Short mmCIF file of C-alpha atoms in Angstrom, two decimals:
data_model
loop_
_atom_site.label_atom_id
_atom_site.label_comp_id
_atom_site.label_asym_id
_atom_site.label_seq_id
_atom_site.Cartn_x
_atom_site.Cartn_y
_atom_site.Cartn_z
CA MET A 10 32.14 13.20 -9.71
CA THR A 11 30.28 13.79 -6.46
CA ASP A 12 30.08 10.99 -3.90
CA PHE A 13 26.90 8.99 -3.43
CA SER A 14 25.74 10.83 -0.32
CA ALA A 15 26.09 14.25 -1.95
CA TRP A 16 24.37 12.99 -5.11
CA THR A 17 21.41 11.57 -3.18
CA GLN A 18 21.00 14.77 -1.19
CA ALA A 19 21.05 16.87 -4.34
CA CYS A 20 18.47 14.65 -6.06
CA GLN A 21 16.26 14.54 -2.99
CA ALA A 22 16.36 18.32 -2.69
CA ARG A 23 15.57 18.71 -6.38
CA VAL A 24 12.55 16.43 -6.32
CA GLU A 25 11.35 18.05 -3.09
CA ARG A 26 11.35 21.44 -4.83
CA VAL A 27 9.47 20.05 -7.83
CA LEU A 28 6.89 18.36 -5.60
CA ALA A 29 6.41 21.55 -3.56
CA GLU A 30 5.84 23.51 -6.77
CA TRP A 31 3.31 21.04 -8.19
CA LEU A 32 1.32 20.41 -5.02
CA PRO A 33 -1.43 23.04 -4.64
CA PRO A 34 -0.79 25.59 -1.87
CA SER A 35 -2.60 24.87 1.37
CA ASP A 36 -4.14 28.34 1.45
CA ILE A 37 -6.36 27.82 -1.61
CA ALA A 38 -9.65 25.93 -1.62
CA PRO A 39 -10.21 23.18 -0.72
CA LYS A 40 -7.69 24.14 1.97
CA ARG A 41 -7.97 21.03 4.14
CA LEU A 42 -7.44 18.69 1.21
CA HIS A 43 -4.45 20.65 -0.09
CA GLU A 44 -2.94 20.83 3.39
CA ALA A 45 -3.31 17.07 3.74
CA MET A 46 -1.77 16.44 0.30
CA ARG A 47 1.31 18.45 1.24
CA TYR A 48 1.44 16.73 4.65
CA ALA A 49 1.46 13.32 2.96
CA VAL A 50 4.23 14.10 0.47
CA LEU A 51 6.65 16.75 1.67
CA GLY A 52 9.43 16.59 4.23
CA GLY A 53 9.90 12.85 4.60
CA GLY A 54 10.80 9.57 3.01
CA LYS A 55 13.95 8.22 1.41
CA ARG A 56 12.79 9.10 -2.14
CA VAL A 57 14.17 5.80 -3.44
CA ARG A 58 11.94 5.79 -6.52
CA PRO A 59 12.96 9.30 -7.63
CA LEU A 60 16.60 8.38 -7.01
CA LEU A 61 16.20 5.36 -9.27
CA ALA A 62 14.68 7.59 -11.96
CA PHE A 63 17.59 10.05 -11.75
CA ALA A 64 20.14 7.23 -11.81
CA ALA A 65 18.51 5.57 -14.84
CA GLY A 66 18.44 8.93 -16.58
CA GLU A 67 22.21 9.13 -16.23
CA VAL A 68 22.52 5.87 -18.17
CA THR A 69 20.64 7.29 -21.16
CA GLY A 70 22.02 10.83 -21.05
CA ALA A 71 18.69 12.34 -20.02
CA ALA A 72 18.45 15.99 -18.99
CA VAL A 73 17.90 16.21 -15.25
CA GLU A 74 15.36 18.99 -15.88
CA GLN A 75 13.17 16.39 -17.58
CA VAL A 76 13.88 13.48 -15.28
CA GLN A 77 12.85 15.54 -12.26
CA HIS A 78 9.23 15.57 -13.44
CA ALA A 79 9.15 11.82 -14.01
CA ALA A 80 10.73 11.42 -10.57
CA ALA A 81 8.06 13.60 -8.99
CA ALA A 82 5.30 11.63 -10.71
CA VAL A 83 6.45 8.25 -9.38
CA GLU A 84 6.90 9.69 -5.89
CA LEU A 85 3.33 11.01 -5.93
CA ILE A 86 2.08 7.55 -6.87
CA HIS A 87 4.13 6.05 -4.05
CA ALA A 88 2.82 8.63 -1.56
CA TYR A 89 -0.79 8.00 -2.59
CA SER A 90 -0.29 4.25 -2.10
CA LEU A 91 1.06 4.79 1.41
CA VAL A 92 -1.88 7.00 2.36
CA HIS A 93 -4.38 4.37 1.21
CA ASP A 94 -2.41 1.39 2.57
CA ASP A 95 -2.35 2.95 6.05
CA MET A 96 -6.13 3.37 6.22
CA PRO A 97 -8.25 1.15 8.51
CA ALA A 98 -9.68 -0.82 5.57
CA MET A 99 -6.15 -1.80 4.53
CA ASP A 100 -3.23 -2.07 6.98
CA ASP A 101 -4.75 0.21 9.66
CA ASP A 102 -1.56 1.96 10.72
CA ALA A 103 -1.20 5.10 12.80
CA LEU A 104 2.42 6.05 12.04
CA ARG A 105 4.23 6.81 8.79
CA ARG A 106 7.58 8.56 8.29
CA GLY A 107 7.72 9.30 12.01
CA LYS A 108 4.42 11.18 12.19
CA PRO A 109 0.70 10.34 12.36
CA THR A 110 -0.72 8.84 9.19
CA VAL A 111 -2.98 11.05 7.09
CA HIS A 112 -6.26 9.48 8.23
CA VAL A 113 -5.17 9.96 11.86
CA GLU A 114 -3.95 13.52 11.45
CA PHE A 115 -6.98 14.52 9.35
CA ASP A 116 -9.74 11.93 8.85
CA GLU A 117 -10.52 8.88 6.74
CA ALA A 118 -12.53 10.70 4.08
CA THR A 119 -9.77 13.26 3.62
CA ALA A 120 -7.15 10.51 3.39
CA LEU A 121 -9.13 8.76 0.68
CA LEU A 122 -9.37 12.00 -1.31
CA VAL A 123 -5.66 12.73 -0.76
CA GLY A 124 -4.74 9.45 -2.41
CA ASP A 125 -7.09 10.09 -5.30
CA ALA A 126 -5.75 13.60 -5.83
CA LEU A 127 -2.08 12.60 -5.63
CA GLN A 128 -2.60 9.89 -8.23
CA SER A 129 -4.26 12.27 -10.67
CA LEU A 130 -1.57 14.91 -10.08
CA ALA A 131 1.11 12.39 -11.06
CA PHE A 132 -0.46 11.91 -14.47
CA GLU A 133 -1.04 15.63 -14.87
CA ILE A 134 2.71 16.17 -14.47
CA LEU A 135 3.59 13.49 -17.02
CA ALA A 136 1.12 14.93 -19.52
CA ALA A 137 2.12 18.57 -19.00
CA GLN A 138 5.91 18.37 -19.19
CA PRO A 139 7.97 17.53 -22.30
CA LEU A 140 9.82 14.30 -21.51
CA GLY A 141 12.31 12.77 -23.88
CA GLY A 142 11.38 15.01 -26.80
CA ASP A 143 8.99 12.55 -28.46
CA ALA A 144 5.20 12.60 -28.02
CA THR A 145 4.75 8.91 -28.80
CA ARG A 146 7.38 7.95 -26.24
CA GLN A 147 5.78 10.23 -23.67
CA ILE A 148 2.38 8.61 -24.18
CA GLY A 149 4.10 5.27 -23.66
CA MET A 150 5.57 6.53 -20.39
CA ILE A 151 2.12 7.58 -19.19
CA GLY A 152 0.80 4.13 -20.10
CA ALA A 153 3.67 2.41 -18.32
CA LEU A 154 3.01 4.27 -15.09
CA ALA A 155 -0.72 3.56 -15.35
CA ARG A 156 -0.05 -0.17 -15.68
CA ALA A 157 2.44 -0.09 -12.82
CA CYS A 158 -0.07 1.34 -10.36
CA GLY A 159 -3.18 -0.51 -11.58
CA SER A 160 -4.62 -3.99 -11.19
CA ARG A 161 -1.68 -5.52 -13.08
CA GLY A 162 0.75 -3.72 -10.82
CA MET A 163 0.70 -2.11 -7.39
CA ALA A 164 -3.07 -2.22 -6.74
CA GLY A 165 -3.22 -5.83 -7.86
CA GLY A 166 -0.32 -6.73 -5.59
CA GLN A 167 -2.07 -5.11 -2.64
CA ALA A 168 -5.21 -7.10 -3.42
CA ILE A 169 -3.18 -10.32 -3.46
CA ASP A 170 -1.58 -9.34 -0.16
CA LEU A 171 -4.92 -8.68 1.52
CA ALA A 172 -6.36 -11.93 0.17
CA ASN A 173 -3.51 -13.97 1.67
CA VAL A 174 -3.44 -12.73 5.24
CA GLY A 175 -3.10 -15.76 7.46
CA LYS A 176 -2.11 -18.03 4.60
CA ALA A 177 1.21 -19.74 3.92
CA LEU A 178 2.64 -18.83 0.51
CA ASP A 179 5.58 -20.54 -1.14
CA LEU A 180 8.50 -18.54 -2.50
CA THR A 181 7.11 -18.37 -6.05
CA GLU A 182 3.74 -17.07 -4.81
CA LEU A 183 5.40 -14.53 -2.53
CA GLU A 184 7.59 -13.30 -5.37
CA PHE A 185 4.58 -12.99 -7.67
CA MET A 186 2.80 -10.83 -5.09
CA HIS A 187 5.73 -8.49 -4.57
CA ILE A 188 6.65 -8.20 -8.25
CA HIS A 189 3.28 -6.46 -8.41
CA LYS A 190 2.89 -4.75 -5.03
CA THR A 191 6.38 -3.26 -4.65
CA GLY A 192 8.29 -4.14 -7.79
CA ALA A 193 5.98 -2.67 -10.43
CA LEU A 194 6.44 0.95 -9.35
CA ILE A 195 10.19 0.49 -8.86
CA ARG A 196 10.46 -0.88 -12.39
CA ALA A 197 8.39 2.04 -13.68
CA SER A 198 10.67 4.50 -11.86
CA VAL A 199 13.73 3.13 -13.65
CA LEU A 200 11.95 2.98 -17.01
CA LEU A 201 10.56 6.52 -16.84
CA GLY A 202 13.91 8.00 -15.87
CA ALA A 203 15.64 6.13 -18.69
CA GLU A 204 12.97 7.08 -21.24
CA CYS A 205 13.78 10.75 -20.72
CA GLY A 206 17.02 10.06 -22.64
CA ARG A 207 18.12 7.85 -25.54
CA LEU A 208 17.08 4.31 -24.60
CA SER A 209 18.00 1.35 -26.79
CA ALA A 210 16.23 -2.02 -26.66
CA PRO A 211 19.22 -3.85 -25.10
CA ASP A 212 19.63 -1.13 -22.47
CA ARG A 213 15.91 -1.27 -21.69
CA ALA A 214 16.14 -5.02 -21.10
CA ALA A 215 19.19 -4.62 -18.85
CA LEU A 216 17.58 -1.84 -16.83
CA ASP A 217 14.32 -3.75 -16.44
CA HIS A 218 16.11 -6.85 -15.16
CA TYR A 219 18.02 -4.68 -12.70
CA ALA A 220 14.80 -3.04 -11.53
CA LYS A 221 12.98 -6.36 -11.13
CA CYS A 222 15.76 -7.67 -8.88
CA ILE A 223 16.02 -4.46 -6.87
CA GLY A 224 12.25 -4.31 -6.38
CA LEU A 225 12.26 -7.77 -4.81
CA ALA A 226 15.38 -7.01 -2.76
CA PHE A 227 13.74 -3.83 -1.46
CA GLN A 228 10.72 -5.78 -0.24
CA ILE A 229 12.83 -8.47 1.38
CA VAL A 230 14.80 -5.88 3.34
CA ASP A 231 11.52 -4.19 4.32
CA ASP A 232 10.30 -7.52 5.72
CA VAL A 233 13.52 -8.01 7.68
CA LEU A 234 13.47 -4.48 9.07
CA ASP A 235 9.83 -4.84 10.11
CA ALA A 236 10.82 -7.90 12.12
CA GLU A 237 14.07 -6.59 13.63
CA VAL A 238 14.10 -2.79 13.87
CA PRO A 239 12.16 -0.74 16.48
CA THR A 240 9.38 1.68 15.59
CA ALA A 241 11.43 4.75 16.49
CA THR A 242 14.05 3.85 13.89
CA LEU A 243 11.64 2.71 11.18
CA GLY A 244 9.36 5.73 11.44
CA LYS A 245 6.40 3.36 11.16
CA THR A 246 4.93 0.70 13.42
CA ALA A 247 7.35 -2.20 13.68
CA GLY A 248 6.19 -5.80 13.85
CA LYS A 249 2.95 -5.15 11.93
CA ASP A 250 3.48 -8.01 9.50
CA ALA A 251 3.76 -10.64 12.22
CA ALA A 252 0.94 -9.07 14.25
CA ASN A 253 -1.34 -9.19 11.21
CA ASN A 254 -0.21 -12.72 10.29
CA LYS A 255 0.95 -11.64 6.83
CA PRO A 256 3.09 -13.85 4.61
CA THR A 257 6.58 -12.34 4.37
CA TYR A 258 10.07 -13.38 3.35
CA VAL A 259 10.96 -13.55 7.04
CA SER A 260 8.02 -15.79 7.94
CA LEU A 261 8.86 -18.08 5.02
CA LEU A 262 12.66 -18.13 5.07
CA GLY A 263 13.75 -16.67 8.38
CA ALA A 264 15.60 -13.35 8.66
CA ALA A 265 19.09 -14.71 7.93
CA ARG A 266 18.13 -16.51 4.72
CA ALA A 267 15.98 -13.57 3.65
CA ARG A 268 19.02 -11.29 3.97
CA GLU A 269 21.08 -13.74 1.92
CA LEU A 270 18.43 -13.69 -0.81
CA ALA A 271 18.50 -9.89 -0.89
CA PHE A 272 22.27 -9.97 -1.42
CA GLU A 273 21.87 -12.55 -4.18
CA LEU A 274 19.34 -10.32 -5.91
CA ARG A 275 21.70 -7.36 -5.61
CA ALA A 276 24.43 -9.34 -7.33
CA ASP A 277 22.02 -10.34 -10.10
CA ALA A 278 20.90 -6.74 -10.51
CA CYS A 279 24.44 -5.41 -10.76
CA ALA A 280 25.45 -8.13 -13.22
CA ALA A 281 22.64 -6.93 -15.50
CA LEU A 282 24.28 -3.49 -15.50
CA ASP A 283 27.67 -4.75 -16.71
CA PRO A 284 27.04 -3.85 -20.39
CA LEU A 285 26.19 -0.28 -19.38
CA GLY A 286 29.61 0.51 -17.96
CA PRO A 287 30.31 3.55 -15.78
CA THR A 288 27.05 5.29 -16.69
CA ALA A 289 25.28 2.87 -14.32
CA ARG A 290 27.40 3.83 -11.31
CA ARG A 291 24.51 5.40 -9.42
CA LEU A 292 22.27 2.40 -10.03
CA ARG A 293 24.95 0.13 -8.55
CA GLU A 294 25.27 2.42 -5.54
CA LEU A 295 21.50 2.44 -5.11
CA ALA A 296 21.51 -1.36 -5.17
CA ASP A 297 23.95 -1.28 -2.26
CA PHE A 298 21.80 1.26 -0.44
CA VAL A 299 18.61 -0.74 -0.88
CA VAL A 300 20.12 -3.95 0.47
CA GLU A 301 22.27 -2.49 3.25
CA ARG A 302 19.84 0.10 4.64
CA THR A 303 18.86 -0.09 8.29
CA PHE A 304 15.58 1.87 8.21
#
């Protein structure tokens, strides 16, 4: 079996090819919009959500040729959320993945349309490709992704975040916010990858608990990195959370305790995978990557 680094590179290259094929070419009308869509998606990012989809697919014996489309769909949703989050009405950031954000490189109206178009393309992919061999299950996957990025998921979490700037949240309130803002799409990534194969009810419960823990751990590490790592390493503006007076795990717990909590969540996540045996190897490795990453 290939090592983790080789596996991640292969999965990242695969999803990059699928994304490049699905994104409209920049030489067809409307050219500026299509150019901006490709700018927002291709050639950057860790592709954590697609990696989680591929890893979950290994647990359920899913064909990688099917998982790759689910992986592309969740990455498009993630990319759209970044484009909108960076806009002046939201987080007002000028740097993403080491280059100017979409509204800076193009303009605000184009950035708004890019996000809209990427979101719709994600659902077009899920509707167009056979996933898991069962139409009812595929409709359920489309519904799951819709919930994950809507008011009961990512968009709702962002609304809670914006409403609490300058406020002190307790740990339960902070967790509630990030279960929606960050965790919902991570949970959907794991679920969609797994649903491309043979997924039993007990395995679904185990995978969802894993994903819930990893989603929170991912956000905690993001908060720590924002506080401790320079802009050049992050590829986005460092220190934005503190500058904007946002409630974070670091502002509530301090960086050291926040790191400890991330490690506790990793242990909880991996314990949930115990019944799945060696098929969950990549998910365990991804848990390590999420918690130990430095960018």
